[in-house]
Amino acid sequence: MPVALGYVDVLDLLRDRGLRMTPQRRAIVSEVMRTNGHIAPAAIARTIEGEMPGVNPSTVYRTLALLEDVGVLQHSHLESGAEYHKADEAQHVHLTCHRCGRDDALSIEEAAKLSRLIRQHHGFEADLTHFAITGLCKDCAAA
Ligand SMILES: [Zn+2]
Ligand SMILES: [Zn+2]
Ligand SMILES: [Zn+2]
């Protein structure tokens, strides 16, 4: 289980990789660490743009990818596109409603039965955290 890292630890991790900690990168890391739950790249880009006009969104996307490389973040594909979690918060399976967009989650314990079922098929080890399972939420299914 990865441990939760603080802002300073994350800056150290990036510096250890030989990255120059520019004011833009610092602002991005700080925004990521402040965000609870899902981290949508476009939302981070908008916030950073508001704080530091002129920051290229590609700098934001690259920094998020670097944060994944060093193990701080992990991405999942949701109905709305790829979003990040802090790596220690990523162990759940998304259930996304394709009609209303509601996002629910199965705990990894709840998903264990499904993993076992899939494993019985030629020993396949599924990573159920990577892609959302799409369908209809209870309300949309009843409508
Ligand atoms: Zn999630
Ligand atoms: Zn992916
Ligand atoms: Zn729905």
Coordinates of N, CA and C and ligand atoms in Angstrom, one line a residue:
M1 N 0.9 -1.2 0.0 CA 0.0 0.0 0.0 C 0.9 1.2 0.0
P2 N 0.8 2.1 -1.0 CA 1.6 3.3 -1.1 C 1.2 4.2 0.1
V3 N 2.2 5.0 0.6 CA 1.9 5.9 1.7 C 1.5 7.3 1.1
A4 N 0.7 8.0 1.8 CA 0.3 9.3 1.3 C 1.5 10.3 1.5
L5 N 1.8 11.0 0.4 CA 3.0 11.9 0.4 C 2.5 13.3 0.5
G6 N 3.4 14.1 1.1 CA 3.1 15.6 1.2 C 3.8 16.3 0.1
Y7 N 3.4 17.6 0.0 CA 3.9 18.5 -1.1 C 5.4 18.5 -1.2
V8 N 6.1 18.6 0.0 CA 7.6 18.6 0.0 C 8.2 17.3 -0.5
D9 N 7.6 16.2 -0.1 CA 8.1 14.9 -0.5 C 8.0 14.8 -2.0
V10 N 6.9 15.2 -2.6 CA 6.7 15.1 -4.0 C 7.7 16.0 -4.8
L11 N 7.9 17.2 -4.3 CA 8.9 18.1 -4.9 C 10.3 17.4 -4.9
D12 N 10.6 16.7 -3.8 CA 11.9 16.0 -3.7 C 12.0 14.9 -4.7
L13 N 10.9 14.1 -4.8 CA 10.8 13.0 -5.8 C 11.1 13.5 -7.2
L14 N 10.5 14.6 -7.6 CA 10.7 15.2 -8.9 C 12.1 15.7 -9.1
R15 N 12.7 16.3 -8.0 CA 14.0 16.8 -8.1 C 15.0 15.7 -8.2
D16 N 14.7 14.5 -7.5 CA 15.6 13.3 -7.6 C 15.6 12.8 -9.1
R17 N 14.6 13.1 -9.8 CA 14.5 12.7 -11.2 C 15.3 13.8 -12.1
G18 N 15.8 14.8 -11.5 CA 16.6 15.8 -12.2 C 15.7 16.8 -12.9
L19 N 14.5 17.0 -12.4 CA 13.6 18.0 -12.9 C 13.8 19.3 -12.2
R20 N 13.8 20.4 -13.0 CA 13.9 21.7 -12.5 C 12.5 22.1 -12.0
M21 N 12.5 22.5 -10.7 CA 11.2 22.9 -10.1 C 10.8 24.3 -10.4
T22 N 10.3 24.5 -11.6 CA 9.9 25.9 -12.0 C 8.7 26.3 -11.2
P23 N 8.4 27.6 -11.1 CA 7.2 28.1 -10.4 C 5.9 27.4 -10.9
Q24 N 5.8 27.2 -12.3 CA 4.7 26.5 -12.8 C 4.5 25.1 -12.3
R25 N 5.6 24.3 -12.3 CA 5.6 23.0 -11.8 C 5.2 22.9 -10.3
R26 N 5.8 23.9 -9.5 CA 5.4 23.9 -8.1 C 3.9 24.2 -7.9
A27 N 3.4 25.1 -8.7 CA 2.0 25.5 -8.6 C 1.1 24.2 -9.0
I28 N 1.5 23.5 -10.0 CA 0.8 22.3 -10.4 C 0.8 21.3 -9.3
V29 N 2.0 21.0 -8.7 CA 2.1 20.0 -7.7 C 1.2 20.4 -6.5
S30 N 1.3 21.7 -6.1 CA 0.5 22.2 -5.0 C -1.0 22.0 -5.2
E31 N -1.4 22.3 -6.4 CA -2.8 22.2 -6.8 C -3.3 20.7 -6.7
V32 N -2.4 19.8 -7.2 CA -2.7 18.4 -7.2 C -2.8 17.9 -5.8
M33 N -1.9 18.3 -4.9 CA -1.9 17.8 -3.5 C -3.1 18.4 -2.7
R34 N -3.6 19.5 -3.2 CA -4.8 20.1 -2.5 C -6.1 19.5 -3.0
T35 N -6.1 18.8 -4.1 CA -7.3 18.3 -4.7 C -7.7 17.0 -4.0
N36 N -8.9 16.9 -3.6 CA -9.4 15.6 -3.0 C -10.2 14.8 -4.0
G37 N -10.1 13.5 -4.0 CA -10.8 12.7 -4.9 C -10.2 12.8 -6.3
H38 N -11.1 12.7 -7.3 CA -10.6 12.6 -8.7 C -9.9 13.9 -9.1
I39 N -8.9 13.8 -9.9 CA -8.1 14.9 -10.4 C -8.3 15.0 -11.9
A40 N -9.1 15.9 -12.4 CA -9.3 16.0 -13.8 C -8.3 16.9 -14.4
P41 N -7.5 16.4 -15.4 CA -6.4 17.3 -16.0 C -6.9 18.6 -16.5
A42 N -8.1 18.7 -17.1 CA -8.6 19.9 -17.6 C -8.9 20.9 -16.5
A43 N -9.4 20.4 -15.4 CA -9.8 21.3 -14.3 C -8.5 21.9 -13.7
I44 N -7.4 21.0 -13.5 CA -6.2 21.5 -13.0 C -5.6 22.6 -14.0
A45 N -5.7 22.3 -15.3 CA -5.2 23.3 -16.2 C -5.9 24.6 -16.1
R46 N -7.2 24.6 -15.9 CA -8.0 25.8 -15.8 C -7.6 26.6 -14.5
T47 N -7.4 25.9 -13.4 CA -7.1 26.5 -12.2 C -5.7 27.2 -12.3
I48 N -4.7 26.4 -12.9 CA -3.4 27.0 -13.0 C -3.3 28.2 -13.9
E49 N -4.1 28.0 -15.0 CA -4.2 29.2 -16.0 C -4.7 30.4 -15.3
G50 N -5.7 30.2 -14.3 CA -6.3 31.3 -13.6 C -5.2 32.0 -12.6
E51 N -4.3 31.1 -12.1 CA -3.3 31.6 -11.1 C -2.2 32.2 -11.8
M52 N -1.8 31.6 -12.9 CA -0.6 32.0 -13.7 C -0.9 32.1 -15.1
P53 N -1.5 33.2 -15.5 CA -1.9 33.3 -16.9 C -0.7 33.0 -17.9
G54 N -1.0 32.4 -19.0 CA 0.1 32.1 -19.9 C 0.7 30.7 -19.8
V55 N 0.4 30.0 -18.7 CA 0.9 28.6 -18.6 C 0.3 27.8 -19.7
N56 N 1.2 27.1 -20.4 CA 0.7 26.2 -21.5 C 0.0 25.0 -20.9
P57 N -1.2 24.6 -21.3 CA -1.9 23.4 -20.7 C -1.0 22.2 -20.9
S58 N -0.2 22.1 -21.9 CA 0.7 20.9 -22.1 C 1.7 20.8 -21.0
T59 N 2.1 21.9 -20.4 CA 3.0 21.8 -19.2 C 2.2 21.1 -18.0
V60 N 0.9 21.4 -17.9 CA 0.1 20.8 -16.9 C 0.0 19.3 -17.2
Y61 N -0.3 18.9 -18.4 CA -0.5 17.5 -18.7 C 0.8 16.7 -18.6
R62 N 1.9 17.3 -19.0 CA 3.2 16.7 -18.8 C 3.6 16.5 -17.4
T63 N 3.3 17.5 -16.6 CA 3.6 17.4 -15.1 C 2.8 16.3 -14.5
L64 N 1.5 16.2 -14.8 CA 0.7 15.1 -14.3 C 1.2 13.8 -14.7
A65 N 1.6 13.6 -15.9 CA 2.2 12.3 -16.4 C 3.5 12.0 -15.6
L66 N 4.3 13.0 -15.3 CA 5.5 12.8 -14.6 C 5.2 12.4 -13.1
L67 N 4.1 13.0 -12.6 CA 3.7 12.6 -11.2 C 3.2 11.1 -11.2
E68 N 2.7 10.7 -12.3 CA 2.3 9.3 -12.4 C 3.6 8.4 -12.5
D69 N 4.6 8.9 -13.3 CA 5.8 8.1 -13.5 C 6.5 7.9 -12.1
V70 N 6.5 8.9 -11.3 CA 7.2 8.8 -10.0 C 6.3 8.1 -8.9
G71 N 5.1 7.7 -9.3 CA 4.3 6.9 -8.4 C 3.3 7.7 -7.5
V72 N 3.2 9.0 -7.8 CA 2.3 9.8 -6.9 C 0.9 9.7 -7.4
L73 N 0.7 9.6 -8.7 CA -0.7 9.6 -9.2 C -0.9 8.3 -10.0
Q74 N -2.1 8.0 -10.2 CA -2.5 6.8 -11.1 C -3.7 7.2 -11.8
H75 N -3.8 6.9 -13.2 CA -4.9 7.4 -13.9 C -5.9 6.2 -14.1
S76 N -7.2 6.6 -14.3 CA -8.3 5.7 -14.6 C -9.0 6.3 -15.8
H77 N -9.6 5.5 -16.6 CA -10.5 6.0 -17.7 C -11.9 6.0 -17.3
L78 N -12.5 7.2 -17.2 CA -13.9 7.3 -16.8 C -14.7 7.7 -18.1
E79 N -16.0 7.7 -17.9 CA -16.9 8.2 -19.0 C -16.4 9.6 -19.5
S80 N -16.0 10.4 -18.6 CA -15.6 11.8 -18.9 C -14.2 11.9 -19.4
G81 N -13.5 10.8 -19.6 CA -12.1 10.8 -20.0 C -11.2 10.3 -18.9
A82 N -9.8 10.5 -19.1 CA -8.9 10.0 -18.1 C -8.8 11.0 -16.9
E83 N -8.8 10.5 -15.7 CA -8.6 11.3 -14.6 C -7.6 10.6 -13.7
Y84 N -7.0 11.4 -12.8 CA -6.0 10.8 -11.9 C -6.6 10.7 -10.5
H85 N -6.0 9.8 -9.7 CA -6.2 9.7 -8.3 C -4.8 9.8 -7.7
K86 N -4.7 10.2 -6.4 CA -3.5 10.0 -5.7 C -3.4 8.4 -5.6
A87 N -2.1 7.9 -5.8 CA -1.9 6.5 -5.9 C -2.5 5.7 -4.7
D88 N -2.5 6.3 -3.5 CA -3.0 5.6 -2.4 C -4.5 5.6 -2.3
E89 N -5.2 6.3 -3.2 CA -6.6 6.4 -3.2 C -7.2 5.7 -4.5
A90 N -6.4 5.0 -5.2 CA -6.8 4.5 -6.5 C -7.4 3.1 -6.5
Q91 N -7.4 2.5 -5.4 CA -7.8 1.1 -5.4 C -9.4 0.9 -5.3
H92 N -10.1 1.3 -6.3 CA -11.5 1.0 -6.4 C -11.9 0.9 -7.8
V93 N -13.1 0.3 -8.1 CA -13.5 0.1 -9.5 C -14.7 1.1 -9.7
H94 N -14.5 1.9 -10.8 CA -15.5 2.9 -11.1 C -16.7 2.2 -11.8
L95 N -17.9 2.7 -11.4 CA -19.1 2.3 -12.1 C -19.7 3.6 -12.6
T96 N -19.7 3.8 -13.9 CA -20.1 5.1 -14.5 C -21.4 5.0 -15.3
C97 N -22.4 5.8 -15.0 CA -23.6 5.8 -15.7 C -23.4 6.6 -17.0
H98 N -23.7 5.9 -18.2 CA -23.4 6.6 -19.4 C -24.5 7.5 -19.8
R99 N -25.6 7.5 -19.0 CA -26.7 8.4 -19.4 C -26.6 9.7 -18.6
C100 N -26.5 9.6 -17.2 CA -26.4 10.9 -16.4 C -25.0 11.2 -15.9
G101 N -24.0 10.3 -16.2 CA -22.7 10.6 -15.8 C -22.3 10.3 -14.3
R102 N -23.3 9.8 -13.6 CA -23.0 9.5 -12.1 C -21.9 8.5 -12.0
D103 N -21.0 8.8 -11.1 CA -19.9 7.9 -10.9 C -20.0 7.3 -9.5
D104 N -20.0 5.9 -9.5 CA -20.1 5.2 -8.2 C -18.8 4.4 -8.2
A105 N -18.5 3.7 -7.0 CA -17.3 2.9 -7.0 C -17.6 1.6 -6.2
L106 N -17.0 0.5 -6.7 CA -16.9 -0.7 -5.9 C -15.6 -0.7 -5.2
S107 N -15.6 -1.2 -4.0 CA -14.3 -1.3 -3.3 C -13.6 -2.5 -3.9
I108 N -12.3 -2.6 -3.7 CA -11.5 -3.7 -4.2 C -12.0 -5.0 -3.6
E109 N -12.5 -4.9 -2.4 CA -13.0 -6.2 -1.7 C -14.2 -6.6 -2.4
E110 N -15.1 -5.7 -2.8 CA -16.4 -6.1 -3.5 C -16.0 -6.6 -4.9
A111 N -15.0 -6.1 -5.5 CA -14.6 -6.5 -6.8 C -13.9 -7.8 -6.9
A112 N -13.5 -8.3 -5.7 CA -12.6 -9.6 -5.6 C -13.3 -10.8 -6.3
K113 N -14.7 -10.8 -6.1 CA -15.4 -11.9 -6.7 C -15.3 -11.9 -8.2
L114 N -15.4 -10.7 -8.8 CA -15.3 -10.5 -10.2 C -13.9 -10.9 -10.7
S115 N -12.9 -10.5 -10.0 CA -11.5 -10.8 -10.3 C -11.3 -12.3 -10.3
R116 N -11.9 -13.0 -9.3 CA -11.8 -14.4 -9.3 C -12.4 -15.1 -10.5
L117 N -13.6 -14.6 -10.8 CA -14.3 -15.1 -12.0 C -13.5 -15.0 -13.3
I118 N -12.9 -13.8 -13.4 CA -12.1 -13.6 -14.6 C -10.8 -14.4 -14.6
R119 N -10.2 -14.6 -13.4 CA -9.0 -15.4 -13.3 C -9.2 -16.8 -13.7
Q120 N -10.5 -17.3 -13.5 CA -10.8 -18.7 -13.9 C -10.7 -18.8 -15.5
H121 N -10.8 -17.7 -16.2 CA -10.7 -17.7 -17.6 C -9.2 -17.6 -18.0
H122 N -8.5 -18.7 -18.2 CA -7.1 -18.8 -18.6 C -6.2 -18.0 -17.7
G123 N -6.5 -17.9 -16.4 CA -5.6 -17.3 -15.5 C -5.4 -15.8 -15.7
F124 N -6.3 -15.1 -16.4 CA -6.2 -13.7 -16.6 C -6.3 -12.9 -15.4
E125 N -5.3 -12.0 -15.1 CA -5.3 -11.1 -13.9 C -5.8 -9.8 -14.4
A126 N -7.0 -9.5 -14.0 CA -7.7 -8.2 -14.5 C -7.2 -7.1 -13.6
D127 N -7.0 -5.9 -14.2 CA -6.8 -4.7 -13.4 C -8.1 -3.9 -13.5
L128 N -9.0 -4.1 -12.6 CA -10.3 -3.5 -12.7 C -10.3 -2.1 -12.3
T129 N -9.2 -1.6 -11.8 CA -9.2 -0.1 -11.4 C -8.9 0.8 -12.6
H130 N -8.4 0.2 -13.7 CA -7.9 1.1 -14.8 C -9.0 1.7 -15.7
F131 N -10.0 0.9 -16.0 CA -11.1 1.3 -16.8 C -12.4 1.3 -16.0
A132 N -13.3 2.3 -16.2 CA -14.6 2.2 -15.5 C -15.5 1.2 -16.2
I133 N -16.3 0.6 -15.4 CA -17.4 -0.3 -15.9 C -18.6 0.7 -16.2
T134 N -19.0 0.8 -17.5 CA -20.1 1.7 -17.8 C -21.4 0.9 -17.9
G135 N -22.5 1.6 -17.6 CA -23.8 1.1 -17.7 C -24.8 2.1 -17.3
L136 N -25.9 1.7 -16.6 CA -26.9 2.6 -16.2 C -27.0 2.6 -14.7
C137 N -27.1 3.7 -14.0 CA -27.3 3.8 -12.6 C -28.7 3.3 -12.3
K138 N -29.1 3.1 -11.1 CA -30.4 2.6 -10.7 C -31.5 3.5 -11.2
D139 N -31.3 4.8 -11.0 CA -32.3 5.8 -11.4 C -32.6 5.8 -12.9
C140 N -31.5 5.8 -13.7 CA -31.6 5.8 -15.1 C -32.1 4.4 -15.7
A141 N -31.8 3.4 -15.0 CA -32.3 2.0 -15.4 C -33.8 2.0 -15.2
A142 N -34.3 2.7 -14.1 CA -35.7 2.6 -13.8 C -36.5 3.6 -14.6
A143 N -35.9 4.6 -15.2 CA -36.6 5.6 -16.0 C -37.1 5.1 -17.3
Ligands
ZN1 ZN -12.0 7.0 -8.5
ZN2 ZN -4.8 4.0 -19.2
ZN3 ZN -27.7 7.6 -14.4

